[in-house]
């Protein structure tokens, strides 16, 4: 780790690996000094080609510099060197000779400065730390560091930064003003930021103006202290690293369940307020661009106000691993999980058309939501298709997983729609984690008012029938266009719909006027009836998700023999309403 720094200190070319395949009469410095723009003779997708004079003569070599915007993993780096070595052994008069190969990178591993906390290190943070491109972990917490945080640190691709409990002053670099660094700057009273969620003071113009004068006034002192502090850091890194060589890894644990084409740093850098597309009792959801393209992922940052006990931490990871193993076209894919003791990030595939509730109720508060959601009304065929596919996702969880997975938080905002309006169930399993780890308060239940089965709200008893109840509410939303908490927070849509059964009011009067066409009335009425049966107050009288899927498939079939609607209605009517709701 320290050898990397020392090599950099004594010159840039000292870190270059130099492998020859022929006898050469030039030095590394000859090659490096010739990599100037005036020597470029070609450029393409893989890199630039230079004509370089060597050995202080008129002898030239062609140097190809390959673009390397991201560091190769250690395994791939070894494969690359092996392949180049094989090419260097080729000898043929009609094949261009590969004379040598030079490379620069992070030998062996990325640099982790993780053992520098609680070492009474004083003075400012050296700006030259920003030159350590291989540095990914920097923990300088609980020291006596002072002065401003160098802007150069913002250029690093850090997966963990901890500068808490020091005497730092001024504004933090803007690159760190996102939720990934919410615990990085605690207990520094003189630090400030524009982002309230970082849990430090808010900056104002006067403070910023005052702090901007500080460096120029004390510049000579800062330079001398910086040099001394840098020397102290190097010595500390050598001694402490040797002592605690086998200490615990403080980086985020990165567990993938699918093949992913992004890095941890891509996710962390995207956790900014402008990327928030949703927020609730369990946490915030961000839309994050990955892989330097227009590809997006959805990142759920779970609130973690208290640290989990070791046993619960293991249960959390076991539960996430189980959820990550699920493969179904109507269930949102969990791509990976990133976690440390301060926060947990679940990375999902991104659904372009957002959630069902935004289309049904125009609840598109997120700025990134497509404007089309505000104006286009989902017609009945599309709504029926969404009902069928969402039901298939829940059916898989209840009847194809062993043991069965109970969602516990089925609602229209957890039914996501891809670019083809294919419905996918999201956020399954999270409610169970919150209960075990006490990561959330009753706000999780409050946010689901209107969807919660009576027995779950009163006794917290859990089985598949609580999901059936919630899905029945979604069916009522699809057929009536009304929200689950109809009229006010004390009257649910299910209670309102059941009055049509109790008072023997024609069901047609309850259907959504915007899409109620004569050709759709039978289908809509059948699905409304199914929603009524799913929301029966007696769990034993609710259908299973297998039966729900069978009914919806019948309703979704084209008219062939003329008796399918009768079969569908018979199936629906076989679940009779409770006695208290029957017409008098």
Coordinates of C-alpha atoms in Angstrom, one line a residue:
X1 CA 0.0 0.0 0.0
X2 CA 2.7 2.5 1.0
X3 CA 5.0 1.4 -1.7
X4 CA 2.5 2.7 -4.2
X5 CA 2.7 6.1 -2.6
X6 CA 6.5 6.1 -2.5
X7 CA 6.8 5.2 -6.1
X8 CA 4.5 8.0 -7.1
X9 CA 6.5 10.4 -5.0
X10 CA 9.7 9.6 -6.8
X11 CA 8.3 10.1 -10.3
X12 CA 5.4 9.0 -12.5
X13 CA 7.3 6.5 -14.6
X14 CA 8.5 4.5 -11.6
X15 CA 5.1 2.9 -11.3
X16 CA 5.0 1.6 -14.9
X17 CA 5.4 -2.1 -15.4
X18 CA 7.8 -2.6 -18.3
X19 CA 7.8 -6.0 -20.2
X20 CA 10.0 -6.5 -23.3
X21 CA 9.5 -9.2 -25.9
X22 CA 12.5 -8.2 -28.2
X23 CA 15.9 -6.7 -27.5
X24 CA 15.3 -2.9 -27.3
X25 CA 17.7 0.0 -27.2
X26 CA 15.5 2.6 -25.4
X27 CA 14.3 3.4 -22.0
X28 CA 10.8 3.8 -20.4
X29 CA 11.5 7.6 -20.2
X30 CA 12.0 7.8 -24.0
X31 CA 8.5 6.3 -24.5
X32 CA 6.7 8.4 -21.9
X33 CA 8.3 11.7 -22.9
X34 CA 7.1 11.1 -26.5
X35 CA 3.4 10.8 -25.7
X36 CA 2.6 14.3 -26.8
X37 CA -0.2 15.6 -29.1
X38 CA 2.2 16.6 -31.8
X39 CA 3.4 13.0 -32.1
X40 CA -0.1 11.6 -32.6
X41 CA -0.4 9.8 -36.0
X42 CA -3.7 8.0 -35.4
X43 CA -6.7 7.7 -33.1
X44 CA -9.7 5.4 -32.8
X45 CA -12.1 3.7 -30.5
X46 CA -9.4 1.7 -28.7
X47 CA -6.9 4.5 -28.2
X48 CA -4.3 6.8 -29.8
X49 CA -1.1 5.9 -31.8
X50 CA 2.1 8.0 -31.4
X51 CA 5.3 8.2 -33.4
X52 CA 8.1 8.4 -30.8
X53 CA 11.8 9.0 -31.4
X54 CA 14.0 6.8 -29.3
X55 CA 17.7 6.6 -28.3
X56 CA 18.4 10.3 -29.2
X57 CA 18.5 9.4 -32.9
X58 CA 16.3 9.2 -35.9
X59 CA 14.9 5.8 -34.9
X60 CA 11.2 5.7 -34.4
X61 CA 8.7 3.3 -32.7
X62 CA 4.9 3.3 -32.9
X63 CA 3.3 3.5 -29.5
X64 CA -0.4 2.5 -29.0
X65 CA -2.0 3.9 -25.9
X66 CA -5.1 1.9 -25.0
X67 CA -8.0 3.8 -23.4
X68 CA -8.6 2.6 -19.8
X69 CA -11.4 4.6 -18.2
X70 CA -12.0 2.0 -15.6
X71 CA -9.6 -0.2 -13.7
X72 CA -9.6 -3.9 -14.6
X73 CA -10.4 -6.4 -11.9
X74 CA -7.4 -8.3 -10.7
X75 CA -8.4 -11.5 -12.5
X76 CA -9.0 -9.6 -15.8
X77 CA -5.7 -7.7 -15.4
X78 CA -3.8 -11.0 -15.2
X79 CA -5.6 -12.3 -18.3
X80 CA -4.7 -9.2 -20.2
X81 CA -1.0 -9.5 -19.4
X82 CA -1.1 -13.1 -20.3
X83 CA -2.6 -12.3 -23.7
X84 CA -0.1 -9.5 -24.4
X85 CA 2.7 -11.9 -23.5
X86 CA 1.4 -14.4 -26.0
X87 CA 1.2 -11.8 -28.8
X88 CA 4.8 -10.6 -28.0
X89 CA 6.1 -14.1 -28.8
X90 CA 4.9 -14.0 -32.4
X91 CA 7.8 -13.8 -34.9
X92 CA 6.9 -13.4 -38.6
X93 CA 8.1 -11.1 -41.3
X94 CA 4.6 -10.1 -42.3
X95 CA 3.3 -9.4 -38.8
X96 CA 4.2 -6.2 -37.0
X97 CA 6.6 -6.9 -34.1
X98 CA 5.4 -6.1 -30.5
X99 CA 8.6 -4.8 -28.9
X100 CA 7.5 -4.2 -25.4
X101 CA 4.5 -3.4 -23.2
X102 CA 4.2 -0.8 -20.4
X103 CA 1.3 -0.4 -18.0
X104 CA 0.4 1.7 -15.0
X105 CA -2.3 0.9 -12.4
X106 CA -2.9 -0.2 -8.9
X107 CA -0.6 -3.1 -8.3
X108 CA -2.2 -6.0 -6.4
X109 CA -5.2 -4.2 -5.0
X110 CA -6.9 -0.9 -4.5
X111 CA -5.6 1.3 -1.7
X112 CA -7.5 1.1 1.5
X113 CA -6.6 3.8 4.2
X114 CA -8.9 2.2 6.8
X115 CA -6.7 2.0 9.9
X116 CA -6.1 5.7 10.5
X117 CA -8.9 6.4 12.9
X118 CA -8.3 7.1 16.6
X119 CA -4.6 7.9 16.1
X120 CA -4.4 11.5 17.3
X121 CA -3.4 12.7 13.8
X122 CA -3.5 16.6 13.7
X123 CA -3.3 19.3 11.2
X124 CA -5.1 19.7 7.8
X125 CA -5.9 16.8 5.5
X126 CA -3.1 16.8 2.8
X127 CA -4.3 17.8 -0.6
X128 CA -2.0 15.2 -2.1
X129 CA -4.2 12.4 -0.9
X130 CA -6.4 13.4 -3.9
X131 CA -3.6 12.2 -6.2
X132 CA -4.0 8.6 -4.9
X133 CA -6.3 7.4 -7.7
X134 CA -6.3 3.9 -6.3
X135 CA -7.7 5.1 -2.9
X136 CA -11.1 3.7 -2.4
X137 CA -11.5 3.6 1.4
X138 CA -10.5 6.6 3.6
X139 CA -11.2 6.5 7.4
X140 CA -9.7 9.4 9.3
X141 CA -12.4 9.5 12.0
X142 CA -11.8 10.4 15.7
X143 CA -8.5 12.3 15.1
X144 CA -7.6 16.0 15.6
X145 CA -7.7 17.0 12.0
X146 CA -8.4 20.7 11.3
X147 CA -8.9 23.0 8.3
X148 CA -11.0 22.5 5.2
X149 CA -11.6 19.2 3.4
X150 CA -9.4 19.4 0.2
X151 CA -11.4 19.6 -3.0
X152 CA -9.1 17.0 -4.5
X153 CA -10.7 14.3 -2.3
X154 CA -13.9 14.8 -4.4
X155 CA -12.1 13.4 -7.4
X156 CA -11.5 10.0 -5.8
X157 CA -13.8 7.1 -6.4
X158 CA -14.3 6.4 -2.7
X159 CA -16.6 3.5 -1.6
X160 CA -16.2 4.6 2.0
X161 CA -15.3 7.9 3.5
X162 CA -15.3 8.7 7.3
X163 CA -14.1 12.1 8.5
X164 CA -16.3 12.2 11.6
X165 CA -15.3 13.4 15.0
X166 CA -12.5 15.9 14.0
X167 CA -12.2 19.7 14.0
X168 CA -12.7 20.3 10.3
X169 CA -14.1 23.6 9.0
X170 CA -15.8 25.1 6.0
X171 CA -17.9 23.7 3.2
X172 CA -17.7 20.1 2.2
X173 CA -16.8 19.4 -1.5
X174 CA -20.0 19.2 -3.6
X175 CA -19.1 15.7 -4.8
X176 CA -19.8 14.5 -1.3
X177 CA -23.2 16.1 -1.0
X178 CA -25.3 13.0 -1.5
X179 CA -26.9 10.5 0.8
X180 CA -24.1 7.9 0.4
X181 CA -22.0 10.1 2.8
X182 CA -24.7 10.8 5.4
X183 CA -22.5 9.5 8.2
X184 CA -19.1 10.7 6.9
X185 CA -18.9 14.2 8.5
X186 CA -20.6 13.9 11.9
X187 CA -19.3 15.7 15.0
X188 CA -17.4 18.4 13.0
X189 CA -19.3 21.5 14.4
X190 CA -17.6 24.0 12.0
X191 CA -18.4 22.0 8.8
X192 CA -21.3 23.0 6.7
X193 CA -23.2 21.7 3.6
X194 CA -26.1 22.7 1.4
X195 CA -27.8 19.3 1.9
X196 CA -29.7 18.9 5.2
X197 CA -29.7 15.1 5.1
X198 CA -25.9 15.1 5.8
X199 CA -26.7 15.9 9.4
X200 CA -24.4 18.9 9.6
X201 CA -24.9 22.7 9.6
X202 CA -26.3 24.4 6.6
X203 CA -23.9 26.8 4.8
X204 CA -24.8 30.5 4.2
X205 CA -23.1 33.2 2.2
X206 CA -21.4 34.9 5.1
X207 CA -19.9 31.7 6.5
X208 CA -18.7 30.7 3.1
X209 CA -17.2 34.1 2.5
X210 CA -15.5 34.0 5.8
X211 CA -14.1 30.5 5.3
X212 CA -12.9 31.3 1.8
X213 CA -10.5 33.9 3.3
X214 CA -8.9 31.5 5.8
X215 CA -6.7 29.6 3.4
X216 CA -5.1 32.7 1.8
X217 CA -4.3 34.2 5.2
X218 CA -2.7 31.1 6.6
X219 CA -1.4 29.6 3.4
X220 CA 2.3 29.3 4.5
X221 CA 1.2 27.7 7.7
X222 CA -1.1 25.3 6.0
X223 CA 1.6 24.3 3.5
X224 CA 4.1 23.5 6.3
X225 CA 1.5 21.7 8.4
X226 CA 0.3 19.8 5.3
X227 CA 3.8 18.5 4.6
X228 CA 4.1 17.4 8.3
X229 CA 0.7 15.8 8.3
X230 CA 1.4 13.9 5.0
X231 CA 4.6 12.6 6.6
X232 CA 2.6 11.5 9.7
X233 CA 0.0 9.8 7.5
X234 CA 2.6 7.8 5.7
X235 CA 4.3 6.7 8.9
X236 CA 0.9 5.9 10.5
X237 CA -0.2 3.9 7.5
X238 CA 2.9 1.8 7.6
X239 CA 2.9 1.0 11.3
X240 CA -0.9 0.7 11.8
X241 CA -1.4 -1.4 8.7
X242 CA 1.3 -3.8 9.9
X243 CA -0.3 -4.1 13.3
X244 CA -3.9 -4.5 12.1
X245 CA -3.3 -6.2 8.9
X246 CA -6.0 -8.7 9.5
X247 CA -8.6 -6.3 10.8
X248 CA -12.3 -6.2 9.7
X249 CA -13.2 -4.8 6.3
X250 CA -15.1 -1.6 6.6
X251 CA -16.1 -1.3 3.0
X252 CA -19.7 -1.8 1.8
X253 CA -20.6 -5.5 1.3
X254 CA -21.5 -5.9 -2.4
X255 CA -23.6 -8.9 -3.2
X256 CA -24.9 -9.5 -6.7
X257 CA -27.8 -11.8 -7.8
X258 CA -27.6 -11.0 -11.5
X259 CA -24.9 -10.2 -13.9
X260 CA -24.4 -6.4 -13.5
X261 CA -22.4 -3.9 -15.6
X262 CA -21.9 -1.2 -13.1
X263 CA -19.6 -0.4 -10.1
X264 CA -20.4 0.5 -6.5
X265 CA -19.2 4.0 -7.2
X266 CA -21.8 4.4 -10.0
X267 CA -24.6 3.7 -7.4
X268 CA -23.2 5.8 -4.6
X269 CA -22.6 8.9 -6.8
X270 CA -26.2 8.7 -7.9
X271 CA -27.8 9.0 -4.5
X272 CA -28.7 12.7 -4.8
X273 CA -31.9 14.6 -4.1
X274 CA -32.6 15.3 -7.8
X275 CA -32.6 11.5 -8.5
X276 CA -35.3 10.7 -5.9
X277 CA -38.4 9.2 -7.5
X278 CA -40.1 8.0 -4.4
X279 CA -40.1 8.0 -0.6
X280 CA -42.0 6.2 2.1
X281 CA -41.9 4.6 5.5
X282 CA -39.2 2.1 4.4
X283 CA -36.9 4.6 2.7
X284 CA -36.1 6.6 -0.5
X285 CA -36.0 5.3 -4.0
X286 CA -33.5 6.8 -6.5
X287 CA -33.3 6.5 -10.3
X288 CA -29.6 6.1 -11.0
X289 CA -27.9 6.1 -14.4
X290 CA -25.2 3.4 -14.7
X291 CA -22.4 2.5 -17.0
X292 CA -22.1 6.0 -18.5
X293 CA -25.2 5.5 -20.7
X294 CA -28.9 5.9 -20.6
X295 CA -29.3 2.7 -18.7
X296 CA -31.0 3.1 -15.3
X297 CA -31.5 1.1 -12.1
X298 CA -33.8 1.8 -9.2
X299 CA -32.0 2.0 -5.8
X300 CA -33.9 1.6 -2.6
X301 CA -32.1 3.1 0.4
X302 CA -33.5 1.5 3.5
X303 CA -33.8 3.7 6.6
X304 CA -31.4 2.3 9.2
X305 CA -31.7 4.4 12.4
X306 CA -30.4 1.7 14.7
X307 CA -27.7 -0.9 14.0
X308 CA -28.9 -4.4 13.7
X309 CA -27.7 -7.1 16.1
X310 CA -25.4 -9.6 14.5
X311 CA -28.1 -12.3 14.4
X312 CA -30.6 -10.0 12.7
X313 CA -27.9 -8.8 10.3
X314 CA -27.4 -12.4 9.2
X315 CA -31.1 -12.9 8.8
X316 CA -31.4 -9.7 6.7
X317 CA -28.7 -10.9 4.3
X318 CA -30.2 -14.4 4.2
X319 CA -33.6 -12.9 3.4
X320 CA -32.2 -10.6 0.7
X321 CA -30.3 -13.6 -0.8
X322 CA -33.6 -15.5 -1.0
X323 CA -35.3 -12.6 -2.7
X324 CA -32.4 -12.2 -5.1
X325 CA -32.8 -15.8 -6.3
X326 CA -36.4 -15.2 -7.6
X327 CA -36.7 -15.3 -11.4
X328 CA -40.2 -14.4 -12.8
X329 CA -41.3 -12.1 -15.6
X330 CA -43.9 -10.5 -13.3
X331 CA -41.6 -9.8 -10.3
X332 CA -39.1 -7.0 -10.3
X333 CA -35.5 -8.3 -10.4
X334 CA -33.3 -7.6 -7.4
X335 CA -29.9 -7.1 -9.0
X336 CA -27.7 -6.6 -6.0
X337 CA -27.4 -5.5 -2.4
X338 CA -24.9 -3.0 -0.9
X339 CA -24.7 -2.7 2.8
X340 CA -22.6 -1.6 5.7
X341 CA -23.3 -0.8 9.3
X342 CA -24.9 2.6 8.4
X343 CA -27.1 1.8 5.5
X344 CA -28.5 -0.8 3.1
X345 CA -29.0 -0.3 -0.6
X346 CA -31.2 -2.6 -2.7
X347 CA -30.6 -2.2 -6.5
X348 CA -33.5 -3.3 -8.7
X349 CA -34.2 -3.2 -12.4
X350 CA -35.8 0.1 -13.5
X351 CA -39.4 0.2 -14.7
X352 CA -39.8 2.9 -17.3
X353 CA -43.5 3.5 -16.8
X354 CA -43.3 3.8 -13.0
X355 CA -46.0 2.5 -10.8
X356 CA -49.7 1.7 -11.4
X357 CA -51.0 4.2 -8.9
X358 CA -49.4 7.1 -10.9
X359 CA -51.4 6.0 -13.9
X360 CA -54.7 5.4 -12.1
X361 CA -54.6 8.4 -9.7
X362 CA -52.1 10.8 -11.3
X363 CA -50.0 10.5 -8.1
X364 CA -46.8 11.5 -10.0
X365 CA -45.1 13.8 -7.5
X366 CA -41.6 12.8 -8.7
X367 CA -40.2 15.3 -11.1
X368 CA -38.7 12.6 -13.3
X369 CA -42.1 11.0 -14.0
X370 CA -43.1 11.1 -17.6
X371 CA -45.6 13.8 -18.4
X372 CA -47.6 11.2 -20.3
X373 CA -48.7 9.7 -17.0
X374 CA -50.6 13.0 -16.3
X375 CA -52.8 12.8 -19.4
X376 CA -53.2 9.3 -20.7
X377 CA -56.0 7.2 -19.2
X378 CA -55.4 3.4 -19.1
X379 CA -58.1 1.7 -21.1
X380 CA -59.8 -1.4 -19.8
X381 CA -57.9 -4.0 -21.9
X382 CA -54.6 -2.7 -20.5
X383 CA -56.0 -2.6 -17.0
X384 CA -57.1 -6.2 -17.2
X385 CA -53.7 -7.2 -18.6
X386 CA -52.0 -5.5 -15.7
X387 CA -54.3 -7.4 -13.2
X388 CA -53.6 -10.7 -14.8
X389 CA -49.8 -10.3 -14.8
X390 CA -49.6 -8.8 -11.3
X391 CA -51.7 -11.8 -10.1
X392 CA -49.3 -14.2 -11.8
X393 CA -46.4 -12.6 -9.8
X394 CA -48.2 -13.1 -6.5
X395 CA -49.3 -16.6 -7.5
X396 CA -45.6 -17.5 -8.1
X397 CA -44.7 -16.2 -4.7
X398 CA -47.5 -18.1 -2.9
X399 CA -47.6 -21.4 -4.8
X400 CA -44.2 -21.9 -6.5
X401 CA -41.7 -20.7 -3.8
X402 CA -40.8 -23.0 -0.9
X403 CA -41.6 -21.8 1.7
X404 CA -44.2 -19.5 0.3
X405 CA -43.3 -15.8 0.2
X406 CA -45.9 -13.4 1.7
X407 CA -45.5 -9.9 0.3
X408 CA -47.2 -8.1 3.3
X409 CA -47.4 -4.8 1.4
X410 CA -49.3 -5.3 -1.8
X411 CA -50.6 -2.0 -3.2
X412 CA -50.8 -0.2 -6.5
X413 CA -47.6 1.8 -5.9
X414 CA -45.8 -1.6 -5.6
X415 CA -47.0 -2.7 -9.0
X416 CA -44.5 -1.4 -11.5
X417 CA -44.9 -1.1 -15.3
X418 CA -42.1 -1.6 -17.8
X419 CA -42.0 0.0 -21.3
X420 CA -44.6 -2.5 -22.6
X421 CA -46.8 -2.0 -19.5
X422 CA -45.9 -5.5 -18.3
X423 CA -46.8 -5.5 -14.6
X424 CA -44.2 -6.5 -12.0
X425 CA -44.6 -6.9 -8.3
X426 CA -42.0 -4.8 -6.3
X427 CA -40.9 -4.5 -2.7
X428 CA -41.8 -8.1 -1.7
X429 CA -40.2 -9.3 1.5
X430 CA -39.3 -5.8 2.8
X431 CA -42.1 -5.6 5.4
X432 CA -40.8 -8.8 7.0
X433 CA -37.3 -7.3 7.3
X434 CA -38.6 -4.2 8.9
X435 CA -40.5 -6.2 11.5
X436 CA -37.5 -8.3 12.4
X437 CA -34.9 -5.5 12.5
X438 CA -37.3 -2.8 13.7
X439 CA -36.0 -0.7 10.8
X440 CA -39.3 1.1 10.3
X441 CA -42.1 2.5 12.5
X442 CA -45.8 2.2 12.1
X443 CA -45.5 4.6 9.1
X444 CA -45.1 1.5 7.0
X445 CA -48.6 0.3 7.9
X446 CA -49.9 3.9 7.8
X447 CA -48.7 4.3 4.2
X448 CA -50.7 1.2 3.2
X449 CA -54.1 2.4 4.7
X450 CA -56.9 0.9 2.6
X451 CA -54.9 -2.2 1.6
X452 CA -54.3 -3.8 5.0
X453 CA -56.3 -6.9 5.8
X454 CA -58.3 -6.4 9.0
X455 CA -56.7 -9.4 10.8
X456 CA -53.2 -8.2 9.9
X457 CA -54.0 -4.6 11.2
X458 CA -55.4 -6.0 14.5
X459 CA -53.3 -9.1 15.2
X460 CA -50.3 -8.9 12.8
X461 CA -51.1 -12.6 11.9
X462 CA -49.4 -13.3 8.6
X463 CA -50.4 -15.7 5.8
X464 CA -51.1 -15.6 2.1
X465 CA -54.7 -14.3 2.6
X466 CA -53.5 -10.9 3.6
X467 CA -51.9 -10.5 0.2
X468 CA -55.2 -11.7 -1.4
X469 CA -57.1 -8.9 0.5
X470 CA -54.6 -6.2 -0.7
X471 CA -54.8 -7.5 -4.3
X472 CA -58.6 -7.3 -4.1
X473 CA -58.3 -3.6 -3.3
X474 CA -56.1 -3.2 -6.4
X475 CA -58.8 -4.9 -8.5
X476 CA -61.3 -2.4 -7.1
X477 CA -59.0 0.4 -8.0
X478 CA -58.7 -0.9 -11.6
X479 CA -62.4 -1.2 -12.1
X480 CA -63.6 2.0 -10.3
X481 CA -60.6 4.3 -10.8
X482 CA -60.8 5.4 -7.1
X483 CA -58.0 5.4 -4.6
X484 CA -57.7 2.8 -1.8
X485 CA -58.3 5.4 0.9
X486 CA -61.5 6.6 -0.8
X487 CA -62.9 10.0 0.3
X488 CA -60.8 10.3 3.4
X489 CA -58.2 8.4 5.5
X490 CA -61.0 6.8 7.6
X491 CA -63.0 5.3 4.7
X492 CA -61.5 2.6 2.6
X493 CA -62.4 1.7 -1.0
X494 CA -63.2 -1.8 0.1
X495 CA -65.8 -0.6 2.6
X496 CA -67.3 1.7 -0.1
X497 CA -67.5 -1.1 -2.6
X498 CA -69.1 -3.5 -0.2
X499 CA -72.0 -1.1 0.3
X500 CA -73.0 -1.9 -3.3
X501 CA -73.5 -5.5 -2.3
X502 CA -75.2 -4.6 1.0
X503 CA -77.6 -2.1 -0.5
X504 CA -78.1 -4.1 -3.7
X505 CA -77.0 -1.2 -5.9
X506 CA -76.1 -2.0 -9.5
X507 CA -72.4 -2.7 -9.8
X508 CA -72.3 -0.8 -13.1
X509 CA -72.9 2.4 -11.2
X510 CA -69.5 1.9 -9.3
X511 CA -67.4 1.4 -12.5
X512 CA -64.9 4.0 -13.8
X513 CA -66.8 6.5 -16.0
X514 CA -63.7 7.3 -18.0
X515 CA -63.4 3.8 -19.5
X516 CA -66.9 2.3 -19.0
X517 CA -67.8 1.2 -22.5
X518 CA -70.7 -1.2 -23.2
X519 CA -68.4 -3.9 -24.6
X520 CA -66.4 -3.9 -21.3
X521 CA -69.2 -3.9 -18.7
X522 CA -69.4 -7.7 -18.2
X523 CA -65.6 -8.0 -17.8
X524 CA -65.4 -5.0 -15.5
X525 CA -68.3 -6.2 -13.4
X526 CA -66.7 -9.7 -13.0
X527 CA -63.4 -8.2 -11.9
X528 CA -65.2 -5.9 -9.5
X529 CA -67.0 -9.0 -8.0
X530 CA -63.6 -10.7 -7.7
X531 CA -62.3 -7.7 -5.8
X532 CA -65.3 -7.9 -3.5
X533 CA -64.6 -11.6 -2.7
X534 CA -60.9 -11.0 -2.2
X535 CA -61.7 -8.3 0.4
X536 CA -64.0 -10.5 2.4
X537 CA -63.4 -9.8 6.1
X538 CA -63.2 -13.5 6.8
X539 CA -59.9 -14.8 5.5
X540 CA -61.2 -18.3 5.0
X541 CA -63.7 -17.1 2.5
X542 CA -61.2 -15.3 0.3
X543 CA -60.0 -17.1 -2.8
X544 CA -56.3 -18.2 -3.2
X545 CA -54.1 -16.4 -5.7
X546 CA -54.3 -19.6 -7.8
X547 CA -58.0 -19.2 -8.0
X548 CA -57.7 -15.5 -8.7
X549 CA -55.4 -16.1 -11.6
X550 CA -57.8 -18.7 -13.0
X551 CA -60.7 -16.3 -12.9
X552 CA -58.7 -13.4 -14.4
X553 CA -57.5 -15.7 -17.2
X554 CA -61.1 -16.6 -18.0
X555 CA -62.0 -12.9 -18.1
X556 CA -59.0 -12.1 -20.3
X557 CA -59.9 -14.7 -23.0
X558 CA -61.5 -13.6 -26.2
X559 CA -65.1 -14.4 -26.8
X560 CA -65.3 -17.8 -28.5
X561 CA -68.3 -19.9 -27.5
X562 CA -70.4 -17.3 -25.7
X563 CA -70.4 -18.9 -22.2
X564 CA -67.1 -17.8 -20.8
X565 CA -68.5 -14.8 -18.9
X566 CA -71.1 -17.0 -17.3
X567 CA -68.3 -19.4 -16.1
X568 CA -66.4 -16.4 -14.8
X569 CA -69.3 -15.0 -12.9
X570 CA -70.2 -18.4 -11.5
X571 CA -66.6 -18.8 -10.2
X572 CA -66.8 -15.3 -8.7
X573 CA -70.2 -15.9 -7.1
X574 CA -69.1 -19.1 -5.4
X575 CA -67.5 -17.0 -2.7
X576 CA -70.6 -15.5 -1.0
X577 CA -70.4 -12.2 1.0
X578 CA -70.6 -12.3 4.8
X579 CA -74.1 -12.4 6.3
X580 CA -73.9 -8.8 7.6
X581 CA -73.3 -7.5 4.1
X582 CA -76.2 -9.3 2.3
X583 CA -79.1 -7.3 1.1
X584 CA -81.9 -6.9 3.7

